[in-house]
Coordinates of C-alpha atoms and ligand atoms in Angstrom, one line a residue:
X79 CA -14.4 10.4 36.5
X80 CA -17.7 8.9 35.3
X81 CA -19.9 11.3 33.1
X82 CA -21.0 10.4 30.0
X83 CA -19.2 13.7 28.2
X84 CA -17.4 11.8 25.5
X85 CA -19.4 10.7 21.9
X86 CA -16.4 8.9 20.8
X87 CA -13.0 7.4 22.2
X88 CA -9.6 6.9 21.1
X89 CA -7.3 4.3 22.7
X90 CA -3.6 4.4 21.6
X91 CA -2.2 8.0 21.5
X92 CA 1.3 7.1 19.9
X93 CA 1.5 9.7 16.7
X94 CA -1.8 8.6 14.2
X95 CA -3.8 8.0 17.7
X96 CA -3.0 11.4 19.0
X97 CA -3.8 13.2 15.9
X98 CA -6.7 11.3 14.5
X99 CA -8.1 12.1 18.2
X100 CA -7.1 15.9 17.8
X101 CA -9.1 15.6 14.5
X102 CA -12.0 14.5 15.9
X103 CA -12.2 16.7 18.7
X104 CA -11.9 19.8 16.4
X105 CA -15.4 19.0 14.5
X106 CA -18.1 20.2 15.9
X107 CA -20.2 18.1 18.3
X108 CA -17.6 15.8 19.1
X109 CA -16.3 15.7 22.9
X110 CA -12.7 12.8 22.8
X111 CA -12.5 10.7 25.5
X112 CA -8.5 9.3 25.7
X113 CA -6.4 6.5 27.1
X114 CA -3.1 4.9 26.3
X115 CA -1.7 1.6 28.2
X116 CA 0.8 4.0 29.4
X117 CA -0.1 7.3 30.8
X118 CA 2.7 9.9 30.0
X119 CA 1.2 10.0 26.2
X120 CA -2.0 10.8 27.6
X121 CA -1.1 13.5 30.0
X122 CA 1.1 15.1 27.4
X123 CA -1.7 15.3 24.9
X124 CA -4.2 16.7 27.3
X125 CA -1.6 19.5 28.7
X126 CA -0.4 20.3 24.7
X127 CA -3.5 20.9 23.6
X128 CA -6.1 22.3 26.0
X129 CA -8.3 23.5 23.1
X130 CA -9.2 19.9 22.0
X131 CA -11.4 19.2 25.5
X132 CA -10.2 15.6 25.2
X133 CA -11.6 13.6 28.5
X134 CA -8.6 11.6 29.7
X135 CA -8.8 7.8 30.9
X136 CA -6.2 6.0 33.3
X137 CA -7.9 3.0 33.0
X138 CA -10.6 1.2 30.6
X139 CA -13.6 1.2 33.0
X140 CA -12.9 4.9 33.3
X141 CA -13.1 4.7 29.3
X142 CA -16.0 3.0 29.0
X143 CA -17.5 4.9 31.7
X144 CA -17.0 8.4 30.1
X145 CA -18.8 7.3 26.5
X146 CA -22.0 8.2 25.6
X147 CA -23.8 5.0 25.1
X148 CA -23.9 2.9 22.4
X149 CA -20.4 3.5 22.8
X150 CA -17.1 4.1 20.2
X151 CA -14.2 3.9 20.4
X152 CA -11.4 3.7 17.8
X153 CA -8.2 1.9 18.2
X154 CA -4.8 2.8 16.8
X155 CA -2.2 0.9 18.6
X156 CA 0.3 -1.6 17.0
X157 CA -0.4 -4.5 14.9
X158 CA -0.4 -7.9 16.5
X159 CA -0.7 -8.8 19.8
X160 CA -1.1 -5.0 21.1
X161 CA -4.5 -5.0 18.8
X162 CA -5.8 -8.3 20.4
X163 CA -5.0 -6.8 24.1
X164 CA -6.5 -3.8 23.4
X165 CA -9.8 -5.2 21.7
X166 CA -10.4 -8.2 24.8
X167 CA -9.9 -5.6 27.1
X168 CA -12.5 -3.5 25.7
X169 CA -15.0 -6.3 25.3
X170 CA -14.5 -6.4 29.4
X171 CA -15.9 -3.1 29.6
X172 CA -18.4 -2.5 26.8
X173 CA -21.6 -3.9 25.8
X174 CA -24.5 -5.2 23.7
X175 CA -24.8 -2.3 20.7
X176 CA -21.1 -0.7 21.4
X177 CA -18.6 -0.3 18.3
X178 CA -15.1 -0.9 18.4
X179 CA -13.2 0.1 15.7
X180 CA -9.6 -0.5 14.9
X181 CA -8.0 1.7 12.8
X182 CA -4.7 0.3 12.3
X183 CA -2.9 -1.5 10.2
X184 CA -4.2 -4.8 11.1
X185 CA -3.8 -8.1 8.6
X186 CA -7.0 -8.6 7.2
X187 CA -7.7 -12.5 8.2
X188 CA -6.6 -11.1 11.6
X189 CA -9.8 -8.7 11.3
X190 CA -11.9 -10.9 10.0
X191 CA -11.2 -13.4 13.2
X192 CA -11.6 -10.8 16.0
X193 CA -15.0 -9.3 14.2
X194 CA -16.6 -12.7 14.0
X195 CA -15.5 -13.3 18.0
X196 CA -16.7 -9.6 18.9
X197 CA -19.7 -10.4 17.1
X198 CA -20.6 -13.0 19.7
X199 CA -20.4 -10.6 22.6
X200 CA -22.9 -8.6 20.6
X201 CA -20.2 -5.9 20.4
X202 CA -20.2 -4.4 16.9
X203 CA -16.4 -4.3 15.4
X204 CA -15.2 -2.6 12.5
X205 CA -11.3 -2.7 10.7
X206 CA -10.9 0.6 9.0
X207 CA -7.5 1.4 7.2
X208 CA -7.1 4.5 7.4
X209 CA -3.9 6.3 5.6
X210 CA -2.2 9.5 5.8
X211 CA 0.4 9.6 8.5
X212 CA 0.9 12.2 11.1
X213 CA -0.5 14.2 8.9
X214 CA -3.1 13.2 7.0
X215 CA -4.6 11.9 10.7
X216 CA -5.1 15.3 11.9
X217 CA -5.8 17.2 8.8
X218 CA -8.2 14.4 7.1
X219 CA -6.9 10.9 6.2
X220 CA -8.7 8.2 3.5
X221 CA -10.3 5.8 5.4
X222 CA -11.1 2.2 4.5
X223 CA -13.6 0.7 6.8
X224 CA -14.8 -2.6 6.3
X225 CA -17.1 -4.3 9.2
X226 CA -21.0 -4.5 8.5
X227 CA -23.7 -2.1 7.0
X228 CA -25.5 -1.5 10.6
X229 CA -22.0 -0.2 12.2
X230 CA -21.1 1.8 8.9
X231 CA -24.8 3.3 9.8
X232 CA -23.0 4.9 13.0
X233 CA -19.6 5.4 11.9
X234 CA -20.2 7.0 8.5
X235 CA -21.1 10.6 9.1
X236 CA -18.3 10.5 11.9
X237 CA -15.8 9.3 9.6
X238 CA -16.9 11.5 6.8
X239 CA -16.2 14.2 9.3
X240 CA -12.7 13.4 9.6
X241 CA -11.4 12.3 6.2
X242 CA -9.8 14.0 3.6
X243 CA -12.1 15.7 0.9
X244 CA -10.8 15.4 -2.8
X245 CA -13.0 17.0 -5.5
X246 CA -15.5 17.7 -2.6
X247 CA -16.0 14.3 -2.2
X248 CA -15.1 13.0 1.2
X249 CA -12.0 10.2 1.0
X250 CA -14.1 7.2 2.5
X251 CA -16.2 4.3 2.1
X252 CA -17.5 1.3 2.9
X253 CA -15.3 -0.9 1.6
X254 CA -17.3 -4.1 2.2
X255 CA -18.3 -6.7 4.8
X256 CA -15.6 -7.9 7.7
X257 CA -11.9 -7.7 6.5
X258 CA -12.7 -6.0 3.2
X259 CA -11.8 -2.6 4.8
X260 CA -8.1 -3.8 6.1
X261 CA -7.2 -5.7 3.0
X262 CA -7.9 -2.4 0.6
X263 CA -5.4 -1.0 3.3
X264 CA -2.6 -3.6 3.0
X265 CA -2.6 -3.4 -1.3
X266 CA -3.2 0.0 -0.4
X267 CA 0.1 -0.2 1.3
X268 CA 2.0 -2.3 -0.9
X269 CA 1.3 0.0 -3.9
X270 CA 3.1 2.8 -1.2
X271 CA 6.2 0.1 -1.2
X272 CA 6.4 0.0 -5.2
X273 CA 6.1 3.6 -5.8
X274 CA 8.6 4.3 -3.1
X275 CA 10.8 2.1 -4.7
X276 CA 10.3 3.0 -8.0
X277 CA 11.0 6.7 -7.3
X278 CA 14.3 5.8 -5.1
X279 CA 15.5 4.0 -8.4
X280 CA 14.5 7.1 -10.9
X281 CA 16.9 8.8 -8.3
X282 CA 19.7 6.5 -7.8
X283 CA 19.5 5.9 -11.6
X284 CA 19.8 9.6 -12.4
X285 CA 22.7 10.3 -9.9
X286 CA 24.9 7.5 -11.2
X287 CA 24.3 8.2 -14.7
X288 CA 24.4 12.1 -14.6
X289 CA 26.3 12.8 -11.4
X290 CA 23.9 15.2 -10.4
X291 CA 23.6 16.0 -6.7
X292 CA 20.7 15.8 -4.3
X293 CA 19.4 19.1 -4.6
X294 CA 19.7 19.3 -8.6
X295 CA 17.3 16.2 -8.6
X296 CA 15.2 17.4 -6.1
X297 CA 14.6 20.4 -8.6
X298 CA 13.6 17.4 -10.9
X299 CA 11.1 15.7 -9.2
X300 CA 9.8 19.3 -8.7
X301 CA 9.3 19.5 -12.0
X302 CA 7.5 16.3 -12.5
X303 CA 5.3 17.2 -9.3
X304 CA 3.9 19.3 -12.1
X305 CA 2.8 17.5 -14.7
X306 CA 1.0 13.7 -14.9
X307 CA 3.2 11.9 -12.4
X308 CA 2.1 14.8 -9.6
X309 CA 1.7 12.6 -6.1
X310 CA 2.5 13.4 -2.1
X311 CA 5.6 10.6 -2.8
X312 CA 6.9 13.0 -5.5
X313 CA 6.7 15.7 -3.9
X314 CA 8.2 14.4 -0.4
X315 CA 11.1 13.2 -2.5
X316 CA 11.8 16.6 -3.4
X317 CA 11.6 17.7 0.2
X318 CA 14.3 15.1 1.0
X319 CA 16.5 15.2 -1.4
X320 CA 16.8 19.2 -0.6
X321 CA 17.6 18.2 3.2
X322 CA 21.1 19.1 4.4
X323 CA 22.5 17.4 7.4
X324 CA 23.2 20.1 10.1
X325 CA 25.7 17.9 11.7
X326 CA 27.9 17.0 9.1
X327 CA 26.7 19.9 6.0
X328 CA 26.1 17.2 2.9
X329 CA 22.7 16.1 1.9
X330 CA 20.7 14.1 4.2
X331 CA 19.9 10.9 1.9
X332 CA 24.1 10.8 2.3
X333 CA 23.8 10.4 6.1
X334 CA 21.0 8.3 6.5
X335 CA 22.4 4.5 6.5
X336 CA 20.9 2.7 3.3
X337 CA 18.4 -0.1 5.4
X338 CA 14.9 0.4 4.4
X339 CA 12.6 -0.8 7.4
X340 CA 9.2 -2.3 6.6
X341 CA 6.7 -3.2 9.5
X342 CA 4.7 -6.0 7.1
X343 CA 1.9 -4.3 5.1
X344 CA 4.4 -4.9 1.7
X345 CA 4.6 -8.6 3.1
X346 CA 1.2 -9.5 3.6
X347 CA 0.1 -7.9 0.2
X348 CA 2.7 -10.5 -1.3
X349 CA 1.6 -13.2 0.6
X350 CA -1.6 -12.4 0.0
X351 CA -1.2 -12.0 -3.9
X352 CA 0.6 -15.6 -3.8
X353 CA -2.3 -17.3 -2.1
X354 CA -4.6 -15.5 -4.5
X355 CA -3.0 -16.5 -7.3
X356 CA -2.1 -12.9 -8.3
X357 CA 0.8 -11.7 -10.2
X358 CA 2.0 -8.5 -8.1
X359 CA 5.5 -8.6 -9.2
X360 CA 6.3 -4.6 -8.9
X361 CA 5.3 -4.9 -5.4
X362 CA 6.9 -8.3 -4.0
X363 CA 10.5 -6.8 -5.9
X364 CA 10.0 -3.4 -4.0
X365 CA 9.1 -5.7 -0.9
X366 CA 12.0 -7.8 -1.5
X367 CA 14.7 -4.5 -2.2
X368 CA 13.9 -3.2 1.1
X369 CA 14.7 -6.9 2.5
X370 CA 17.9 -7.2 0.5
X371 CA 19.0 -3.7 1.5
X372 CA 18.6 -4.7 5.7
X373 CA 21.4 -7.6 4.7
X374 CA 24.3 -5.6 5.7
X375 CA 26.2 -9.2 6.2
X376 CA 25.2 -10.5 2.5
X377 CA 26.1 -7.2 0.6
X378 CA 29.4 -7.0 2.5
X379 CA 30.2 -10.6 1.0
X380 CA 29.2 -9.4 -2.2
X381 CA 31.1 -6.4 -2.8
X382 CA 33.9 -7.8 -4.6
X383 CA 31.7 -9.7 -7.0
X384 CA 32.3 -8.2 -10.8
X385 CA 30.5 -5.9 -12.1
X386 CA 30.4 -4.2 -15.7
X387 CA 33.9 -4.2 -17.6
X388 CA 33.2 -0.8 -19.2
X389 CA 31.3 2.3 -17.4
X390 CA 28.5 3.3 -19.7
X391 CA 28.2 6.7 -19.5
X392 CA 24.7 9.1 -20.3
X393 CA 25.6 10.7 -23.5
X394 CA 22.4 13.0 -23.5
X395 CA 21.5 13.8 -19.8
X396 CA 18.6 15.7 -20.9
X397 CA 17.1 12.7 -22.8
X398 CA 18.1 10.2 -20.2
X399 CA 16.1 12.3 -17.2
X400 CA 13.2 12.0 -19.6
X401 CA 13.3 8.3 -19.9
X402 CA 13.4 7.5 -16.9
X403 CA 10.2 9.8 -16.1
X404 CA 8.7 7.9 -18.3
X405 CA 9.8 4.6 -17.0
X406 CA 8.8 6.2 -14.2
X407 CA 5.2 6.5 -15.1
X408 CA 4.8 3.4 -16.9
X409 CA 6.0 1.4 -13.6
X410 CA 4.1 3.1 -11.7
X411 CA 1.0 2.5 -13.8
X412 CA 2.0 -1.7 -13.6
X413 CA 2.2 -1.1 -10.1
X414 CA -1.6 0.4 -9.4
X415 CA -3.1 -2.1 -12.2
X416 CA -1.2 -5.0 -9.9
X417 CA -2.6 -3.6 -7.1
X418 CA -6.0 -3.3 -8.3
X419 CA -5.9 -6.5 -9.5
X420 CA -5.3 -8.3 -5.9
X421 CA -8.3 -6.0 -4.8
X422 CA -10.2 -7.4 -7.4
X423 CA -9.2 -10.9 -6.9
X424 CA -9.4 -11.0 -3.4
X425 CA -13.2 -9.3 -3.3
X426 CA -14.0 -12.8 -5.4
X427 CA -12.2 -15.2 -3.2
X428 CA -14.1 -13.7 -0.1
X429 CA -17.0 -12.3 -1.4
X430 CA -16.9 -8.8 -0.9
X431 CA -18.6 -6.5 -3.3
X432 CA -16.0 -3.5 -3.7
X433 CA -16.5 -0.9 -6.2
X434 CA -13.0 -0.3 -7.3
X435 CA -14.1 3.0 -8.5
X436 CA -14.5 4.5 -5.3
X437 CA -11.5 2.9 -3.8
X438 CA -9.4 4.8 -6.7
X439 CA -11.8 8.1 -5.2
X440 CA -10.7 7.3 -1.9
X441 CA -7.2 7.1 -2.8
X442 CA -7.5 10.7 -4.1
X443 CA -6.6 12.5 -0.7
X444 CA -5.4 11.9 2.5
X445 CA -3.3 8.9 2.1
X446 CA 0.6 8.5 1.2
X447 CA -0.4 7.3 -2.9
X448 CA -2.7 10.1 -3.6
X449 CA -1.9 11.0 -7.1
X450 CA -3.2 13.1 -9.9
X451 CA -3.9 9.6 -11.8
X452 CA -6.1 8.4 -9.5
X453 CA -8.7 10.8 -11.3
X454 CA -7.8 9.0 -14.7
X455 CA -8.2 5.5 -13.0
X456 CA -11.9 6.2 -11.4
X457 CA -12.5 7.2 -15.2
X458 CA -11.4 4.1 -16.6
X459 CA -13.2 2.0 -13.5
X460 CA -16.6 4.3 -14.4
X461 CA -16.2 4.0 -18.0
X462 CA -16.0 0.0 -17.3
X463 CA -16.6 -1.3 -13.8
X464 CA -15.9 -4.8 -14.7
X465 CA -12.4 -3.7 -16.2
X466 CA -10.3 -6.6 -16.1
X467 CA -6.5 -5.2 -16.1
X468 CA -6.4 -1.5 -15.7
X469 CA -3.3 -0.9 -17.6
X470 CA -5.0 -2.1 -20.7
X471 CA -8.1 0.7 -20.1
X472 CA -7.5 3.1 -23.1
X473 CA -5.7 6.2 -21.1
X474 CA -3.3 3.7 -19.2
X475 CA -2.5 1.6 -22.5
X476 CA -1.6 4.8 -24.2
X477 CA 0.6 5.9 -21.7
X478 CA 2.1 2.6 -21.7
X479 CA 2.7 2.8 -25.5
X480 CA 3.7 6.3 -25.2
X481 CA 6.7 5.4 -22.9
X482 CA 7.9 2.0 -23.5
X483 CA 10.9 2.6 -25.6
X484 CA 12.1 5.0 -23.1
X485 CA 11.2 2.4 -20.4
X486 CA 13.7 -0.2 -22.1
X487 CA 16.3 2.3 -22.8
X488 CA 16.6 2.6 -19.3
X489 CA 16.3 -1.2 -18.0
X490 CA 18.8 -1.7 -20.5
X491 CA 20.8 1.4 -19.2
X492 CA 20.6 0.2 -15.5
X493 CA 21.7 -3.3 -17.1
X494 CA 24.2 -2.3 -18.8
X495 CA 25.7 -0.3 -16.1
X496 CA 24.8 -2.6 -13.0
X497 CA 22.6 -0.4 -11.8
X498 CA 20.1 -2.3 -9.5
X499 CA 16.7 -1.3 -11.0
X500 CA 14.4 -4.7 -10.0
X501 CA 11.4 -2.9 -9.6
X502 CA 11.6 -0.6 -13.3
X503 CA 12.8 -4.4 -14.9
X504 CA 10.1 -6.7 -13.1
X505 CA 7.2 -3.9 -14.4
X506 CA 8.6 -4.2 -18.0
X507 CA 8.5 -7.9 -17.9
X508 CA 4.7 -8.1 -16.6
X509 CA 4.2 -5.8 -18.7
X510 CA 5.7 -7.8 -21.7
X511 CA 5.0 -11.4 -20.0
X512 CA 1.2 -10.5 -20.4
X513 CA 1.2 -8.8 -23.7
X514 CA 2.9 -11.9 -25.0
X515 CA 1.2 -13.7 -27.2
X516 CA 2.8 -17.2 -26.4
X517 CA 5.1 -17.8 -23.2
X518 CA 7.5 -20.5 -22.1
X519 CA 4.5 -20.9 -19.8
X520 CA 4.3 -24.1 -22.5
X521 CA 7.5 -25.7 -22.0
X522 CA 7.3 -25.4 -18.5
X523 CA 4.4 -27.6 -18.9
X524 CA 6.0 -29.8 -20.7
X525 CA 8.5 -30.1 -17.8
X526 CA 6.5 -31.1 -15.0
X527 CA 4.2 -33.3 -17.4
X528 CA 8.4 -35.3 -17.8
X529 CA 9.1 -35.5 -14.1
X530 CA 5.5 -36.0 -12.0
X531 CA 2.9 -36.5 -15.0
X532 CA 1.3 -33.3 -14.2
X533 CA -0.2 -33.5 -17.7
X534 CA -0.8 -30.3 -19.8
X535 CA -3.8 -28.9 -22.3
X536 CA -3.2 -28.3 -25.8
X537 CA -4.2 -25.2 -27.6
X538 CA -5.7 -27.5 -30.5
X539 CA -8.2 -29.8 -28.5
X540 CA -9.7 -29.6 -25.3
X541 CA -8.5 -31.8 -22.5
X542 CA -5.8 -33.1 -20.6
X543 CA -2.7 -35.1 -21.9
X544 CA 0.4 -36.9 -20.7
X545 CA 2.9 -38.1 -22.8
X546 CA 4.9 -41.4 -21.7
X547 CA 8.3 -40.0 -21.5
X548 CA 9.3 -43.0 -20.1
X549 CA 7.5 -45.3 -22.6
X550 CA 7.3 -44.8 -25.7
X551 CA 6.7 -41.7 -25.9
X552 CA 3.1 -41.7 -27.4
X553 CA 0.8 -39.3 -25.7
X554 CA -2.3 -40.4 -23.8
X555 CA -5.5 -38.7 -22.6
X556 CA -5.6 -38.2 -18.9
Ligands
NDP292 N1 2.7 5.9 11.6 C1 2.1 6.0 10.5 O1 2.4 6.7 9.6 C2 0.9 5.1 10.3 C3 0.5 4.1 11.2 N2 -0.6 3.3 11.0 C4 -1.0 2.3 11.9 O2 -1.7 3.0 13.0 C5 -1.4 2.3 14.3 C6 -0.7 3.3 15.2 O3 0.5 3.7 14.6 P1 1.5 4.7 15.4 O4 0.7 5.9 15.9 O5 2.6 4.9 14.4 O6 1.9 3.9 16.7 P2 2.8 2.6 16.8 O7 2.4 1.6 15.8 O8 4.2 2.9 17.1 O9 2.1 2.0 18.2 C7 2.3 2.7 19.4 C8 1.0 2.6 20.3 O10 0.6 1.3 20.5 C9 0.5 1.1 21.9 N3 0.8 -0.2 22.4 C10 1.8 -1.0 22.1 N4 1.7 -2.2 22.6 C11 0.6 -2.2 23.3 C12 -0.1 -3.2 24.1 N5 0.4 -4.4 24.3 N6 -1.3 -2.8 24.6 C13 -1.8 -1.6 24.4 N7 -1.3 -0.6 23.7 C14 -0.1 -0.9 23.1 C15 1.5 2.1 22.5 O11 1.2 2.4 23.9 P3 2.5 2.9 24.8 O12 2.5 4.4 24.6 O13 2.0 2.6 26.2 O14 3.7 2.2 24.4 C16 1.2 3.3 21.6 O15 0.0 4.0 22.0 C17 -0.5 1.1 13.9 O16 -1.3 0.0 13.7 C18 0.1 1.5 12.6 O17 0.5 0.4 11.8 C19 -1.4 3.6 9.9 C20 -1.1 4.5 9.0 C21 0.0 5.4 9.1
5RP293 O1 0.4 2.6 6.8 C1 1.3 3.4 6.7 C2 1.2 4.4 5.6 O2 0.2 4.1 4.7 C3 2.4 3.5 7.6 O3 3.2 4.6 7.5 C4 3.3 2.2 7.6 O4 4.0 2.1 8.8 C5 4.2 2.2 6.4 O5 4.7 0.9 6.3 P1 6.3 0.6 6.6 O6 6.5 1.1 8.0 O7 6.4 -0.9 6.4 O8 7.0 1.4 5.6

């Protein structure tokens, strides 16, 4: 097949590519051109759904040959090598003026390498997060493309036409120049890890200490699906927990074996926070508990370790549900102000102009974090664009304030009872490590200025100093 029918192309048709192509065709105007590196996907798309008019590809000069020139063509195959393959064989069979776009998850310093090599072929290419699952890809995702302001030229009306629409407002835009679009993705992503994690503690936390059963907390999160802590995670979580297991009659979560997978978004926003220097401790501990659950080895050899002497029971289970919604919210708020943060930091380090406001807009629909907050943190980004930690913007450090007591009453609950609870505990300490008005931060300090003369400031003069710990003593100016 050769005629030009197709306006835009999608290669990869594993679940997002097969529905963000489905998406696409059903807008008006647009005719789909397909192809996968292995055909079955592709036929079974084309024969299940004969109302898209998708244009099927074996091959990529058949792709290339059935696009409307200057060409598109969105990729969503796997991260990695797949992405690379995919992209060099497309440069074969595009040209001057075409746009390539990958819309997977893709690590942004990876995407900001292949633009700057497409670039030279005189190929435009784009890395666009783009969020939802199954989904939100064929209903309207949020989309996060980066890549420069000529391709967004192009690709904005036609990803406008796809995305999610929250408050009218479609969920996308241009996130900023080359990787910009792929790193809002990854902290996007490791926000996702954190409030997954913090949710699957408010549940393991209220079935040990109330011995209520799946469903009963499932009628919980229900609940709270109604009022400030309303999100897609929530309500998912209610959809679980109500699963039954046809095989075996008890509650799904029961059956499925307790090893969270991760394919590397959570780990690059860590890695990238450590380079950047930023604290995101919510989301490396919710990074790090899906890691120490996949250690089926380690936790067998630990399993006979002690744990509390006495059980502490929930005296008032009515009260103790309550706290830990608010812990709830107040981690969760820790975990979007550290995620905002590494946005913010790493816009600086590779100067990219991103209007954190309209990322939080963005966030709104579409993707697996939309939340009802997201509403209160485009207020507090509009209110002050140069906010520098959103948890201390007036609606978020009210909140806060609101539910800290019940937020220790639980940490200490989960403490107390040996409850494992790292992500609740590591928000309360950032949360109290940076309210604090003087840390250990100090004697630290004064440790590596004892062992490798690493000297240290003082809070009374400005400077650096060393003091001769192995002399006498005295200190000296360095
Ligand atoms: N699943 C989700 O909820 C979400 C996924 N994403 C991202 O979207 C992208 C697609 O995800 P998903 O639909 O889940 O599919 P997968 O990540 O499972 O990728 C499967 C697709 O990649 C193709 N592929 C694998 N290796 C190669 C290769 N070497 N060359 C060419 N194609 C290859 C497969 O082709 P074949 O059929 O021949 O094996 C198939 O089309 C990924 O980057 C993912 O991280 C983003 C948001 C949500
Ligand atoms: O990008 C996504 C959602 O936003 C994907 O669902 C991603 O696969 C989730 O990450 P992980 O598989 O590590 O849980």
């Amino acid at each position: 097949m050769s005629d030009r029918t197709a306006n835009i192309g999608v290669v990869g048709l594993a679940v997002m590519g097969a529905n963000l192509a489905r998406n696409l065709a059903s807008r008006e105007g647009n005719t789909v051109a397909v192809l996968n590196r292995s055909r079955g996907r592709t036929d079974a798309l084309v024969s299940e759904h004969p109302e898209a008019g998708f244009v099927p590809a074996y091959s990529y000069e058949e792709f290339a040959a059935s696009l409307a020139k200057p060409r598109t063509a969105i990729i969503m195959v796997q991260a990695g090598a797949a992405t690379d393959a995919t992209i060099d064989a497309l440069v074969e069979v595009f040209e001057p003026g075409d746009i390539i776009v990958d819309g997977g998850n893709a690590y942004f310093p990876d995407t900001i390498r292949r633009e700057r090599a497409v670039r030279e072929t005189g190929i435009n290419f784009v890395g666009a997060g783009i969020s939802g699952g199954e989904e939100g890809a064929l209903n309207g995702p949020s989309i996060m493309p980066g890549g420069s302001d000529e391709s967004w030229v192009t690709l904005g009306p036609i990803l406008k036409s796809i995305a999610a629409v929250a408050e009218g407002e479609p969920c996308v835009t241009h996130v900023g120049h080359d990787g910009a679009g792929h790193f809002v993705k990854m902290v996007h992503n490791g926000i996702e890890y954190a409030d997954m994690q913090l949710i699957a503690e408010a549940y393991d936390l209220i079935r040990r200490g109330t011995g209520k059963s799946p469903a009963e907390i499932a009628e919980i999160f229900a609940e709270w699906n109604r009022g400030e802590l309303e999100s897609y995670l929530i309500e998912i979580t209610a959809e679980v927990l109500r699963q039954n297991d046809a095989a075996t009659g008890e509650p799904l979560v029961d059956v499925i074996l307790d090893q969270a997978g991760a394919k590397g978004t959570g780990a690059w926003t860590v890695q990238t926070a450590l380079s950047l220097g930023v604290p995101v401790s919510g989301i490396a501990e919710a990074t790090f508990a899906r890691s120490l659950s996949s250690h089926p080895e380690q936790r067998e050899a630990a399993r006979d370790l002690p744990g509390p002497s006495t059980a502490t029971p929930v005296d008032d289970e009515i009260a103790f549900v309550e706290d830990v919604r608010q812990a709830l919210y107040a981690s969760k708020i820790v975990a979007y102000s550290q995620g905002f943060d590494e946005i913010r930091a790493g816009a600086a380090e590779y100067g990219w102009n991103i209007d954190l406001g309209a990322i939080s807009k963005i966030w709104r629909g579409g993707c697996i974090i939309r939340a009802q907050f997201l509403n209160r943190i485009a207020e507090a980004y509009a209110e002050q664009p140069e906010l520098p930690l959103l948890m201390a913007a007036p609606y978020f450090a009210d909140a806060l304030g609101r539910g800290q007591e019940a937020w220790r009453r639980v940490v200490v609950h989960a403490t107390n009872a040996g409850i494992p609870a790292p992500a609740f505990s590591s928000s309360l300490a950032y949360y109290d490590g940076l309210r604090a008005e003087r840390l250990p931060a100090a004697l630290v300090q004064g440790q590596r200025d004892f062992f490798g003369a690493h000297t240290y400031r003082r809070v009374d003069r400005a400077g650096s100093f060393h003091t001769l710990w192995s002399g006498d003593r005295s200190e000296v100016e360095a």
